[in-house]
């Protein structure tokens, strides 16, 4: 068994009297790509928000062996967890470069930060071309690249991605997914939330299927692609 | 013509003070989408701190200015932490009512300590220079230049520092900022410190220009500066400055050419018309709905 980076134990998230996540337990191991799939309202986004400290929750979340209860969201970023939120969360009034720079807030290693800009501009050459442009002028695909770039600038070794394919053409979504695969090969652990189950299952090592706040199925990507239940409900074939 | 230019100088002086106060409203709105209705009273506290340090400690202009700014900055930070922060998730109207309450508290607290209006002694030597019939006093020079200097410093902070970048990010989307590793509460405190400090500086300068001060002096000046901020486009820093100078110029010019009782009536009519024409203010833009 590998090294568990993220582990949740009976995680619950409620908004008022509505339970968005009803008791889920799962884990992500070092170097894995794990996908959470499920329909709208299955609790995927709430799960990610709980992990990154953006919402209160019940149960236990641990990150690299440390209990995250009571740890402020900005401190969790400093520990190496980077959350690319739903809708990307780009600051449209800041330049591309400023968006990247803001994400380095918790870092004190100035030299490495400088090197990381180059690294990110290597992965996403289009961001380099547009670095002085206001981020609001970027296309959807470029904004997604910027959102991932920001996560890397925060020195995220654990990436939480909320619907990275949302609003992108199939071609661009494919491009983003190849980049994720590449980042993963370079050592980044990824937890991915997707409605596009087909792409997510092909990318992921392991996968959890969520339905109305509980995990109904889990398995490797390959297993689930072949699973008739998944096929019918999420792959539409 | 000389008369007009002379009034122009007066307009710059009054406009500078309105602009400084308007900046406090607009910065807090930009970051919290909340109107700090106690801000006019922060301005009043600035004038009273100046009175205290000049009268009882005999301090000259520069240290008095620094203490007024620091004192009101601290007041802003404390009020935010104690009164506004607990209400951040509450309906917006609760925060507004709390702000009004804080304002009334500050007025009456000051009233309890100082039941009669106070007089700030002159702390800068009052000299004036005349160029071609145009007279400018040392006080006017100080108010105008110091205000411009403070606005320049603010511009630098907002546009070219890390914390300024975080402020701009918060004004765009507060919810995502913690995910960048930014401690949002600290940035909010810094914003309150700066916005309130500018109000304190304005209070001191106002108190030097119009040296009779009382605990209620912040109410009408605060309302006017708030309107200046709205006319400029609330949340927009350049807008607050422009709004402040427009209001200052309108007031002075109306009083210069019409009976002075027409002043506020005319100034506010003009502002109402401006808002009908540009409901988001001069520099404000309707934010496109994010999908």
Short mmCIF file of C-alpha atoms in Angstrom, two decimals:
data_model
loop_
_atom_site.label_atom_id
_atom_site.label_comp_id
_atom_site.label_asym_id
_atom_site.label_seq_id
_atom_site.Cartn_x
_atom_site.Cartn_y
_atom_site.Cartn_z
CA UNK A 1 0.00 0.00 0.00
CA UNK A 2 1.30 3.42 -0.99
CA UNK A 3 1.61 6.53 1.03
CA UNK A 4 -1.79 8.06 1.71
CA UNK A 5 -1.67 11.79 0.96
CA UNK A 6 -5.33 12.46 1.58
CA UNK A 7 -7.57 10.40 3.75
CA UNK A 8 -11.11 11.21 4.78
CA UNK A 9 -12.97 9.41 7.49
CA UNK A 10 -16.77 9.74 7.61
CA UNK A 11 -16.70 13.13 5.95
CA UNK A 12 -19.99 15.02 6.01
CA UNK A 13 -20.83 18.46 4.66
CA UNK A 14 -24.16 20.17 5.29
CA UNK A 15 -25.57 23.51 4.28
CA UNK A 16 -28.22 24.31 6.84
CA UNK A 17 -30.44 21.27 6.99
CA UNK A 18 -29.35 19.99 3.59
CA UNK A 19 -26.66 17.35 3.65
CA UNK A 20 -24.52 17.70 0.53
CA UNK A 21 -22.06 15.01 1.57
CA UNK A 22 -23.39 12.20 3.74
CA UNK A 23 -20.53 10.26 5.24
CA UNK A 24 -17.89 9.46 2.69
CA UNK A 25 -14.53 7.87 3.30
CA UNK A 26 -11.89 7.71 0.62
CA UNK A 27 -8.19 8.21 0.16
CA UNK A 28 -5.65 9.38 -2.39
CA UNK A 29 -2.19 7.87 -2.53
CA UNK A 30 1.01 9.61 -3.47
CA UNK A 31 1.43 9.90 -7.23
CA UNK A 32 -2.10 8.82 -8.06
CA UNK A 33 -4.77 10.41 -10.16
CA UNK A 34 -8.08 9.84 -8.42
CA UNK A 35 -11.39 10.91 -9.90
CA UNK A 36 -14.67 11.61 -8.16
CA UNK A 37 -17.48 11.35 -10.65
CA UNK A 38 -21.18 11.80 -10.30
CA UNK A 39 -24.09 13.91 -11.44
CA UNK A 40 -24.89 17.45 -10.38
CA UNK A 41 -25.56 17.65 -6.67
CA UNK A 42 -23.76 14.41 -5.87
CA UNK A 43 -21.50 16.26 -3.43
CA UNK A 44 -18.29 16.38 -5.45
CA UNK A 45 -17.62 20.09 -5.11
CA UNK A 46 -18.54 20.07 -1.43
CA UNK A 47 -16.04 17.29 -0.86
CA UNK A 48 -13.25 19.32 -2.43
CA UNK A 49 -14.27 22.42 -0.50
CA UNK A 50 -14.07 20.47 2.75
CA UNK A 51 -10.59 19.18 1.88
CA UNK A 52 -9.21 22.66 1.23
CA UNK A 53 -10.82 24.18 4.31
CA UNK A 54 -13.36 26.28 2.43
CA UNK A 55 -16.34 24.87 4.27
CA UNK A 56 -17.04 23.41 7.66
CA UNK A 57 -17.48 19.66 7.82
CA UNK A 58 -17.99 16.70 10.06
CA UNK A 59 -15.69 13.71 10.27
CA UNK A 60 -11.98 13.77 9.71
CA UNK A 61 -9.75 14.89 6.87
CA UNK A 62 -6.06 14.29 6.99
CA UNK A 63 -3.42 15.55 4.61
CA UNK A 64 0.02 13.98 4.69
CA UNK A 65 -0.80 12.48 8.03
CA UNK A 66 -1.94 15.73 9.59
CA UNK A 67 -5.49 16.32 10.81
CA UNK A 68 -6.81 19.38 8.98
CA UNK A 69 -9.52 20.26 11.46
CA UNK A 70 -9.27 23.91 12.38
CA UNK A 71 -6.51 24.66 9.87
CA UNK A 72 -7.32 27.84 7.89
CA UNK A 73 -7.71 27.51 4.14
CA UNK A 74 -4.70 29.70 3.38
CA UNK A 75 -2.49 27.58 5.63
CA UNK A 76 -3.59 24.40 3.87
CA UNK A 77 -2.33 25.94 0.62
CA UNK A 78 1.02 26.47 2.33
CA UNK A 79 1.12 22.76 3.15
CA UNK A 80 1.04 21.91 -0.54
CA UNK A 81 -2.61 21.35 -1.33
CA UNK A 82 -3.80 23.44 -4.27
CA UNK A 83 -7.47 23.68 -5.14
CA UNK A 84 -8.49 24.80 -8.62
CA UNK A 85 -12.08 25.79 -7.94
CA UNK A 86 -15.19 25.28 -9.97
CA UNK A 87 -15.37 27.96 -12.64
CA UNK A 88 -11.58 28.40 -12.38
CA UNK A 89 -11.68 31.44 -10.06
CA UNK A 90 -9.45 33.61 -12.21
CA UNK A 91 -9.05 37.21 -11.06
CA UNK A 92 -10.13 39.01 -14.21
CA UNK A 93 -8.96 42.41 -12.96
CA UNK A 94 -5.39 41.19 -12.41
CA UNK A 95 -2.84 40.44 -15.09
CA UNK A 96 -1.89 36.86 -15.88
CA UNK A 97 1.42 37.35 -14.10
CA UNK A 98 -0.29 38.84 -11.04
CA UNK A 99 -2.62 35.87 -10.87
CA UNK A 100 0.40 33.57 -10.75
CA UNK A 101 2.24 35.79 -8.31
CA UNK A 102 -0.65 35.91 -5.87
CA UNK A 103 -0.53 32.14 -5.58
CA UNK A 104 3.04 32.31 -4.25
CA UNK A 105 1.89 34.17 -1.11
CA UNK A 106 2.80 31.34 1.27
CA UNK A 107 6.19 30.66 -0.29
CA UNK A 108 9.46 31.94 1.11
CA UNK A 109 11.82 30.31 -1.40
CA UNK A 110 12.29 33.26 -3.75
CA UNK A 111 14.82 31.65 -6.04
CA UNK A 112 12.67 28.64 -6.69
CA UNK A 113 9.66 30.86 -7.31
CA UNK A 114 11.55 32.57 -10.12
CA UNK A 115 12.40 29.19 -11.61
CA UNK A 116 8.79 28.06 -11.30
CA UNK A 117 7.55 30.93 -13.48
CA UNK A 118 9.81 29.61 -16.23
CA UNK A 119 8.61 26.09 -15.63
CA UNK A 120 4.97 27.13 -15.90
CA UNK A 121 5.58 29.26 -18.98
CA UNK A 122 7.25 26.20 -20.47
CA UNK A 123 4.22 24.05 -19.84
CA UNK A 124 1.81 26.80 -20.94
CA UNK A 125 3.58 28.93 -23.56
CA UNK A 126 0.38 30.83 -24.25
CA UNK A 127 0.38 32.20 -20.72
CA UNK A 128 3.87 33.55 -21.31
CA UNK A 129 2.72 35.44 -24.39
CA UNK A 130 -0.13 36.95 -22.43
CA UNK A 131 1.50 37.46 -19.07
CA UNK A 132 0.97 41.24 -19.04
CA UNK A 133 -2.60 40.96 -20.27
CA UNK A 134 -5.52 41.24 -17.89
CA UNK A 135 -6.65 37.70 -17.12
CA UNK A 136 -10.25 38.56 -17.90
CA UNK A 137 -9.35 38.76 -21.58
CA UNK A 138 -8.17 35.13 -21.75
CA UNK A 139 -10.22 32.46 -23.48
CA UNK A 140 -11.80 29.69 -21.43
CA UNK A 141 -8.98 27.26 -22.20
CA UNK A 142 -6.31 29.79 -21.34
CA UNK A 143 -8.09 30.60 -18.09
CA UNK A 144 -8.07 26.92 -17.20
CA UNK A 145 -4.34 26.79 -17.93
CA UNK A 146 -3.86 29.84 -15.73
CA UNK A 147 -5.88 28.21 -12.96
CA UNK A 148 -3.68 25.11 -13.10
CA UNK A 149 -0.57 27.29 -13.41
CA UNK A 150 -1.58 29.14 -10.26
CA UNK A 151 -2.02 25.89 -8.40
CA UNK A 152 1.49 24.88 -9.42
CA UNK A 153 2.89 28.28 -8.41
CA UNK A 154 1.56 27.72 -4.91
CA UNK A 155 3.88 24.71 -4.97
CA UNK A 156 0.94 22.39 -4.87
CA UNK A 157 2.08 18.80 -4.79
CA UNK A 158 -1.52 17.73 -4.35
CA UNK A 159 -3.87 19.22 -6.92
CA UNK A 160 -7.63 19.31 -6.40
CA UNK A 161 -9.36 20.08 -9.67
CA UNK A 162 -13.04 20.91 -9.89
CA UNK A 163 -14.42 20.27 -13.38
CA UNK A 164 -11.36 21.26 -15.39
CA UNK A 165 -13.19 20.44 -18.63
CA UNK A 166 -16.18 22.64 -17.90
CA UNK A 167 -16.97 25.10 -20.66
CA UNK A 168 -14.16 23.89 -22.89
CA UNK A 169 -14.40 22.42 -26.37
CA UNK A 170 -13.64 18.66 -26.48
CA UNK A 171 -10.32 19.42 -28.11
CA UNK A 172 -9.26 21.90 -25.42
CA UNK A 173 -10.50 19.60 -22.69
CA UNK A 174 -8.33 16.87 -24.19
CA UNK A 175 -5.39 19.24 -24.15
CA UNK A 176 -5.92 20.09 -20.49
CA UNK A 177 -6.22 16.41 -19.63
CA UNK A 178 -2.96 15.57 -21.40
CA UNK A 179 -1.29 18.30 -19.41
CA UNK A 180 -2.67 16.81 -16.22
CA UNK A 181 -1.29 13.42 -17.20
CA UNK A 182 2.07 15.04 -17.81
CA UNK A 183 2.04 16.85 -14.47
CA UNK A 184 1.19 13.59 -12.80
CA UNK A 185 4.14 11.84 -14.44
CA UNK A 186 6.31 14.67 -13.08
CA UNK A 187 5.17 13.80 -9.56
CA UNK A 188 1.98 15.74 -8.84
CA UNK A 189 -0.82 13.86 -7.13
CA UNK A 190 -4.23 14.73 -8.53
CA UNK A 191 -7.77 14.52 -7.21
CA UNK A 192 -10.18 15.29 -9.97
CA UNK A 193 -13.89 16.02 -9.89
CA UNK A 194 -15.59 15.59 -13.23
CA UNK A 195 -18.94 15.31 -14.89
CA UNK A 196 -17.19 14.22 -18.05
CA UNK A 197 -16.87 10.67 -16.74
CA UNK A 198 -15.47 9.27 -19.92
CA UNK A 199 -12.34 11.41 -19.92
CA UNK A 200 -11.93 11.26 -16.16
CA UNK A 201 -12.08 7.46 -16.07
CA UNK A 202 -9.51 7.13 -18.79
CA UNK A 203 -7.12 9.47 -17.03
CA UNK A 204 -7.60 8.25 -13.48
CA UNK A 205 -5.83 5.43 -11.71
CA UNK A 206 -8.74 5.01 -9.35
CA UNK A 207 -12.20 6.37 -9.23
CA UNK A 208 -15.09 6.88 -6.83
CA UNK A 209 -18.66 7.27 -8.04
CA UNK A 210 -20.77 9.60 -5.90
CA UNK A 211 -24.54 9.68 -5.79
CA UNK A 212 -26.44 12.10 -3.56
CA UNK A 213 -23.61 12.42 -1.09
CA UNK A 214 -22.45 8.83 -0.77
CA UNK A 215 -19.91 6.66 -2.58
CA UNK A 216 -21.79 4.01 -4.53
CA UNK A 217 -18.93 2.47 -6.45
CA UNK A 218 -15.18 2.47 -6.50
CA UNK A 219 -12.53 0.87 -8.60
CA UNK A 220 -9.77 1.50 -11.08
CA UNK A 221 -10.54 3.63 -14.11
CA UNK A 222 -10.49 0.59 -16.35
CA UNK A 223 -12.82 -1.41 -14.16
CA UNK A 224 -15.37 1.34 -14.03
CA UNK A 225 -15.29 2.05 -17.75
CA UNK A 226 -16.29 -1.57 -18.24
CA UNK A 227 -18.91 -1.50 -15.50
CA UNK A 228 -22.42 -1.71 -16.99
CA UNK A 229 -23.93 0.45 -14.24
CA UNK A 230 -21.43 3.23 -14.88
CA UNK A 231 -21.83 2.85 -18.60
CA UNK A 232 -25.55 3.36 -18.38
CA UNK A 233 -25.55 6.20 -15.88
CA UNK A 234 -22.48 8.25 -16.80
CA UNK A 235 -21.06 7.26 -20.13
CA UNK A 236 -24.31 7.46 -22.03
CA UNK A 237 -23.71 4.44 -24.22
CA UNK B 1 -11.15 85.60 -13.69
CA UNK B 2 -8.86 85.95 -10.70
CA UNK B 3 -11.85 85.43 -8.46
CA UNK B 4 -12.66 82.27 -10.35
CA UNK B 5 -9.10 80.94 -10.03
CA UNK B 6 -9.07 81.85 -6.36
CA UNK B 7 -12.22 79.82 -5.88
CA UNK B 8 -10.58 77.06 -7.88
CA UNK B 9 -7.86 76.85 -5.22
CA UNK B 10 -10.48 76.66 -2.51
CA UNK B 11 -12.21 73.92 -4.48
CA UNK B 12 -8.96 71.96 -4.66
CA UNK B 13 -8.56 72.25 -0.92
CA UNK B 14 -12.08 71.09 -0.07
CA UNK B 15 -12.06 68.51 -2.86
CA UNK B 16 -8.83 66.99 -1.52
CA UNK B 17 -10.44 66.44 1.85
CA UNK B 18 -13.58 64.90 0.33
CA UNK B 19 -11.43 62.71 -1.89
CA UNK B 20 -9.40 61.37 1.04
CA UNK B 21 -12.57 60.48 2.96
CA UNK B 22 -14.27 59.03 -0.12
CA UNK B 23 -11.27 56.71 -0.56
CA UNK B 24 -12.01 55.11 2.80
CA UNK B 25 -15.60 54.36 1.82
CA UNK B 26 -14.65 53.02 -1.55
CA UNK B 27 -11.80 50.80 -0.32
CA UNK B 28 -13.96 49.12 2.29
CA UNK B 29 -16.78 48.71 -0.21
CA UNK B 30 -14.40 47.30 -2.79
CA UNK B 31 -13.21 44.61 -0.44
CA UNK B 32 -16.28 43.79 1.68
CA UNK B 33 -19.17 45.15 -0.42
CA UNK B 34 -20.17 46.99 2.73
CA UNK B 35 -20.64 50.69 3.38
CA UNK B 36 -18.83 51.68 6.54
CA UNK B 37 -21.24 54.34 7.71
CA UNK B 38 -19.04 55.04 10.74
CA UNK B 39 -16.33 56.36 8.43
CA UNK B 40 -17.45 60.00 8.79
CA UNK B 41 -17.01 59.59 12.52
CA UNK B 42 -13.54 58.12 12.01
CA UNK B 43 -12.82 61.41 10.24
CA UNK B 44 -14.11 63.30 13.30
CA UNK B 45 -11.90 61.22 15.60
CA UNK B 46 -8.91 62.22 13.44
CA UNK B 47 -9.67 65.88 14.10
CA UNK B 48 -10.02 65.24 17.84
CA UNK B 49 -6.77 63.28 18.06
CA UNK B 50 -5.09 66.25 16.40
CA UNK B 51 -6.71 68.58 18.95
CA UNK B 52 -5.55 66.43 21.87
CA UNK B 53 -1.96 65.96 20.77
CA UNK B 54 -1.55 69.61 19.80
CA UNK B 55 -3.23 71.10 22.85
CA UNK B 56 -2.11 68.76 25.60
CA UNK B 57 1.17 67.47 24.25
CA UNK B 58 2.19 70.54 22.30
CA UNK B 59 3.23 68.51 19.29
CA UNK B 60 4.05 70.21 16.00
CA UNK B 61 2.40 69.44 12.66
CA UNK B 62 4.25 66.37 11.45
CA UNK B 63 4.02 64.21 14.59
CA UNK B 64 0.43 65.35 15.09
CA UNK B 65 -0.38 64.21 11.57
CA UNK B 66 1.33 60.86 12.08
CA UNK B 67 -0.50 60.27 15.37
CA UNK B 68 -3.87 61.20 13.84
CA UNK B 69 -3.32 58.77 10.99
CA UNK B 70 -2.08 55.95 13.22
CA UNK B 71 -4.80 56.53 15.82
CA UNK B 72 -7.64 56.39 13.33
CA UNK B 73 -6.04 53.42 11.52
CA UNK B 74 -6.05 51.50 14.78
CA UNK B 75 -9.63 52.55 15.44
CA UNK B 76 -10.63 51.23 12.01
CA UNK B 77 -8.90 47.90 12.58
CA UNK B 78 -10.44 47.45 16.02
CA UNK B 79 -13.94 48.37 14.84
CA UNK B 80 -13.66 45.95 11.93
CA UNK B 81 -12.47 43.07 14.11
CA UNK B 82 -14.89 43.70 16.94
CA UNK B 83 -18.03 44.87 15.17
CA UNK B 84 -17.99 43.97 11.46
CA UNK B 85 -16.10 40.71 11.25
CA UNK B 86 -18.57 38.70 13.33
CA UNK B 87 -21.28 39.82 10.88
CA UNK B 88 -19.50 38.95 7.68
CA UNK B 89 -21.79 36.03 6.91
CA UNK B 90 -24.89 37.86 8.18
CA UNK B 91 -27.28 39.70 5.87
CA UNK B 92 -25.71 42.88 4.57
CA UNK B 93 -28.25 45.10 6.31
CA UNK B 94 -26.99 43.90 9.72
CA UNK B 95 -23.51 45.17 8.96
CA UNK B 96 -24.86 48.51 7.77
CA UNK B 97 -26.93 48.99 10.90
CA UNK B 98 -23.93 48.03 13.01
CA UNK B 99 -21.86 50.63 11.19
CA UNK B 100 -24.47 53.28 11.92
CA UNK B 101 -24.41 52.17 15.54
CA UNK B 102 -20.63 52.40 15.72
CA UNK B 103 -20.91 55.93 14.32
CA UNK B 104 -23.43 56.98 16.97
CA UNK B 105 -21.25 55.38 19.62
CA UNK B 106 -18.19 57.33 18.48
CA UNK B 107 -20.12 60.61 18.36
CA UNK B 108 -21.47 60.17 21.86
CA UNK B 109 -18.24 58.84 23.28
CA UNK B 110 -16.52 61.96 22.02
CA UNK B 111 -19.42 64.08 23.27
CA UNK B 112 -19.02 62.58 26.73
CA UNK B 113 -15.35 63.54 26.78
CA UNK B 114 -15.86 66.88 25.11
CA UNK B 115 -19.31 68.40 25.59
CA UNK B 116 -18.33 71.73 24.00
CA UNK B 117 -16.83 72.42 20.58
CA UNK B 118 -13.06 72.63 20.65
CA UNK B 119 -10.66 74.90 18.89
CA UNK B 120 -7.52 73.49 17.28
CA UNK B 121 -4.71 76.03 17.68
CA UNK B 122 -2.78 76.98 14.58
CA UNK B 123 0.18 74.64 14.28
CA UNK B 124 1.65 75.82 11.04
CA UNK B 125 2.83 79.33 10.45
CA UNK B 126 0.19 81.03 8.40
CA UNK B 127 1.92 82.72 5.52
CA UNK B 128 0.44 83.41 2.15
CA UNK B 129 1.87 84.19 -1.22
CA UNK B 130 0.33 86.32 -3.95
CA UNK B 131 0.88 85.69 -7.64
CA UNK B 132 -0.86 88.11 -10.01
CA UNK B 133 -3.75 88.73 -7.66
CA UNK B 134 -4.04 85.06 -6.69
CA UNK B 135 -3.47 84.39 -3.01
CA UNK B 136 -2.49 80.98 -1.70
CA UNK B 137 -1.95 80.20 1.97
CA UNK B 138 0.57 77.82 3.45
CA UNK B 139 -2.31 75.76 4.82
CA UNK B 140 -3.84 75.37 1.37
CA UNK B 141 -0.51 74.29 -0.06
CA UNK B 142 -0.08 71.73 2.69
CA UNK B 143 -3.59 70.32 2.39
CA UNK B 144 -3.48 70.03 -1.39
CA UNK B 145 0.05 68.63 -1.66
CA UNK B 146 -0.24 66.30 1.30
CA UNK B 147 -3.51 64.90 -0.02
CA UNK B 148 -1.97 64.32 -3.43
CA UNK B 149 1.02 62.65 -1.76
CA UNK B 150 -1.23 60.34 0.26
CA UNK B 151 -3.22 59.44 -2.84
CA UNK B 152 0.01 58.67 -4.69
CA UNK B 153 1.16 56.41 -1.88
CA UNK B 154 -2.21 54.67 -1.93
CA UNK B 155 -2.01 54.20 -5.68
CA UNK B 156 1.42 52.67 -5.29
CA UNK B 157 0.26 50.31 -2.55
CA UNK B 158 -2.77 49.13 -4.49
CA UNK B 159 -1.08 48.75 -7.86
CA UNK B 160 2.46 47.72 -7.03
CA UNK B 161 2.59 45.80 -3.76
CA UNK B 162 1.67 42.28 -2.87
CA UNK B 163 -0.96 43.32 -0.38
CA UNK B 164 -2.46 45.70 -2.95
CA UNK B 165 -2.66 42.85 -5.41
CA UNK B 166 -4.50 40.81 -2.80
CA UNK B 167 -6.92 43.70 -2.23
CA UNK B 168 -7.70 43.86 -5.92
CA UNK B 169 -8.16 40.09 -6.02
CA UNK B 170 -10.54 40.21 -3.06
CA UNK B 171 -12.58 42.91 -4.74
CA UNK B 172 -12.98 40.60 -7.74
CA UNK B 173 -13.79 37.36 -5.95
CA UNK B 174 -13.33 37.10 -2.22
CA UNK B 175 -14.10 33.38 -2.10
CA UNK B 176 -11.19 32.24 -4.21
CA UNK B 177 -8.51 34.33 -2.50
CA UNK B 178 -7.87 31.91 0.43
CA UNK B 179 -7.13 29.21 -2.14
CA UNK B 180 -4.15 31.30 -3.23
CA UNK B 181 -2.74 31.01 0.28
CA UNK B 182 -3.67 34.59 1.13
CA UNK B 183 -4.88 35.28 4.69
CA UNK B 184 -7.97 37.28 3.75
CA UNK B 185 -8.62 38.60 7.26
CA UNK B 186 -5.21 40.22 7.42
CA UNK B 187 -5.73 41.88 4.05
CA UNK B 188 -9.11 43.18 5.22
CA UNK B 189 -7.49 44.60 8.37
CA UNK B 190 -4.82 46.33 6.30
CA UNK B 191 -7.51 47.77 4.05
CA UNK B 192 -9.36 49.14 7.06
CA UNK B 193 -6.13 50.55 8.46
CA UNK B 194 -5.34 52.39 5.24
CA UNK B 195 -8.87 53.59 4.52
CA UNK B 196 -9.40 54.78 8.08
CA UNK B 197 -5.96 56.37 8.22
CA UNK B 198 -6.79 58.46 5.16
CA UNK B 199 -10.00 59.52 6.90
CA UNK B 200 -7.94 60.48 9.97
CA UNK B 201 -5.57 62.56 7.85
CA UNK B 202 -8.58 64.27 6.28
CA UNK B 203 -10.04 64.95 9.73
CA UNK B 204 -6.87 66.59 10.89
CA UNK B 205 -6.56 68.74 7.77
CA UNK B 206 -10.21 69.72 7.93
CA UNK B 207 -9.71 70.66 11.57
CA UNK B 208 -6.78 72.86 10.62
CA UNK B 209 -8.74 74.57 7.86
CA UNK B 210 -11.96 74.96 9.86
CA UNK B 211 -10.57 74.87 13.40
CA UNK B 212 -13.81 74.65 15.41
CA UNK B 213 -14.46 70.95 15.86
CA UNK B 214 -17.34 69.09 17.48
CA UNK B 215 -18.38 65.43 17.79
CA UNK B 216 -20.98 65.74 15.04
CA UNK B 217 -18.72 67.28 12.44
CA UNK B 218 -18.23 63.92 10.74
CA UNK B 219 -21.86 63.34 9.91
CA UNK B 220 -22.50 65.78 7.10
CA UNK B 221 -18.92 65.68 5.78
CA UNK B 222 -19.08 61.88 5.87
CA UNK B 223 -22.35 61.81 3.95
CA UNK B 224 -20.96 64.15 1.36
CA UNK B 225 -17.80 62.11 0.91
CA UNK B 226 -19.90 58.95 0.67
CA UNK B 227 -21.92 60.55 -2.09
CA UNK B 228 -18.68 61.59 -3.77
CA UNK B 229 -17.57 57.96 -3.68
CA UNK B 230 -20.87 56.80 -5.18
CA UNK B 231 -20.75 59.45 -7.90
CA UNK B 232 -17.22 58.39 -8.76
CA UNK B 233 -18.26 54.74 -8.81
CA UNK B 234 -18.21 53.04 -5.41
CA UNK B 235 -15.40 50.52 -5.14
CA UNK B 236 -13.31 52.40 -7.68
CA UNK B 237 -10.32 54.25 -6.26
CA UNK B 238 -9.84 56.73 -9.08
CA UNK B 239 -13.59 57.30 -9.03
CA UNK B 240 -13.49 58.30 -5.36
CA UNK B 241 -10.82 60.90 -6.06
CA UNK B 242 -12.69 62.30 -9.06
CA UNK B 243 -15.97 62.32 -7.13
CA UNK B 244 -14.32 64.14 -4.23
CA UNK B 245 -12.95 66.89 -6.43
CA UNK B 246 -16.22 67.24 -8.37
CA UNK B 247 -18.15 67.66 -5.14
CA UNK B 248 -15.60 70.12 -3.72
CA UNK B 249 -15.63 72.17 -6.91
CA UNK B 250 -19.42 72.21 -7.14
CA UNK B 251 -19.86 73.34 -3.56
CA UNK B 252 -17.28 76.10 -3.77
CA UNK B 253 -18.41 77.38 -7.14
CA UNK B 254 -22.08 77.45 -6.23
CA UNK B 255 -21.29 79.35 -3.04
CA UNK B 256 -19.05 81.71 -4.98
CA UNK B 257 -21.61 82.77 -7.54
CA UNK B 258 -24.96 82.20 -5.83
CA UNK B 259 -26.24 82.75 -2.31
CA UNK B 260 -24.38 80.25 -0.14
CA UNK B 261 -27.66 78.71 1.04
CA UNK B 262 -27.98 77.25 -2.48
CA UNK B 263 -24.75 75.32 -1.99
CA UNK B 264 -25.81 71.89 -0.82
CA UNK B 265 -29.09 71.98 -2.71
CA UNK B 266 -27.32 72.66 -6.01
CA UNK B 267 -24.43 70.32 -5.35
CA UNK B 268 -26.70 67.42 -4.51
CA UNK B 269 -29.06 68.09 -7.42
CA UNK B 270 -26.09 67.90 -9.73
CA UNK B 271 -24.96 64.64 -8.17
CA UNK B 272 -28.43 63.16 -8.47
CA UNK B 273 -28.51 64.05 -12.14
CA UNK B 274 -25.06 62.53 -12.62
CA UNK B 275 -26.29 59.33 -11.03
CA UNK B 276 -29.36 59.22 -13.25
CA UNK B 277 -27.13 59.53 -16.29
CA UNK B 278 -24.47 57.11 -14.99
CA UNK B 279 -26.01 54.92 -12.29
CA UNK B 280 -22.75 53.06 -11.68
CA UNK B 281 -20.85 56.30 -11.16
CA UNK B 282 -18.31 58.03 -13.32
CA UNK B 283 -15.64 55.33 -13.21
CA UNK B 284 -17.85 52.43 -12.18
CA UNK B 285 -18.75 49.74 -14.65
CA UNK B 286 -21.65 47.38 -14.44
CA UNK B 287 -19.93 44.07 -13.73
CA UNK B 288 -20.88 41.47 -16.31
CA UNK B 289 -22.63 38.55 -14.69
CA UNK B 290 -20.17 35.74 -14.21
CA UNK B 291 -21.26 32.39 -15.59
#
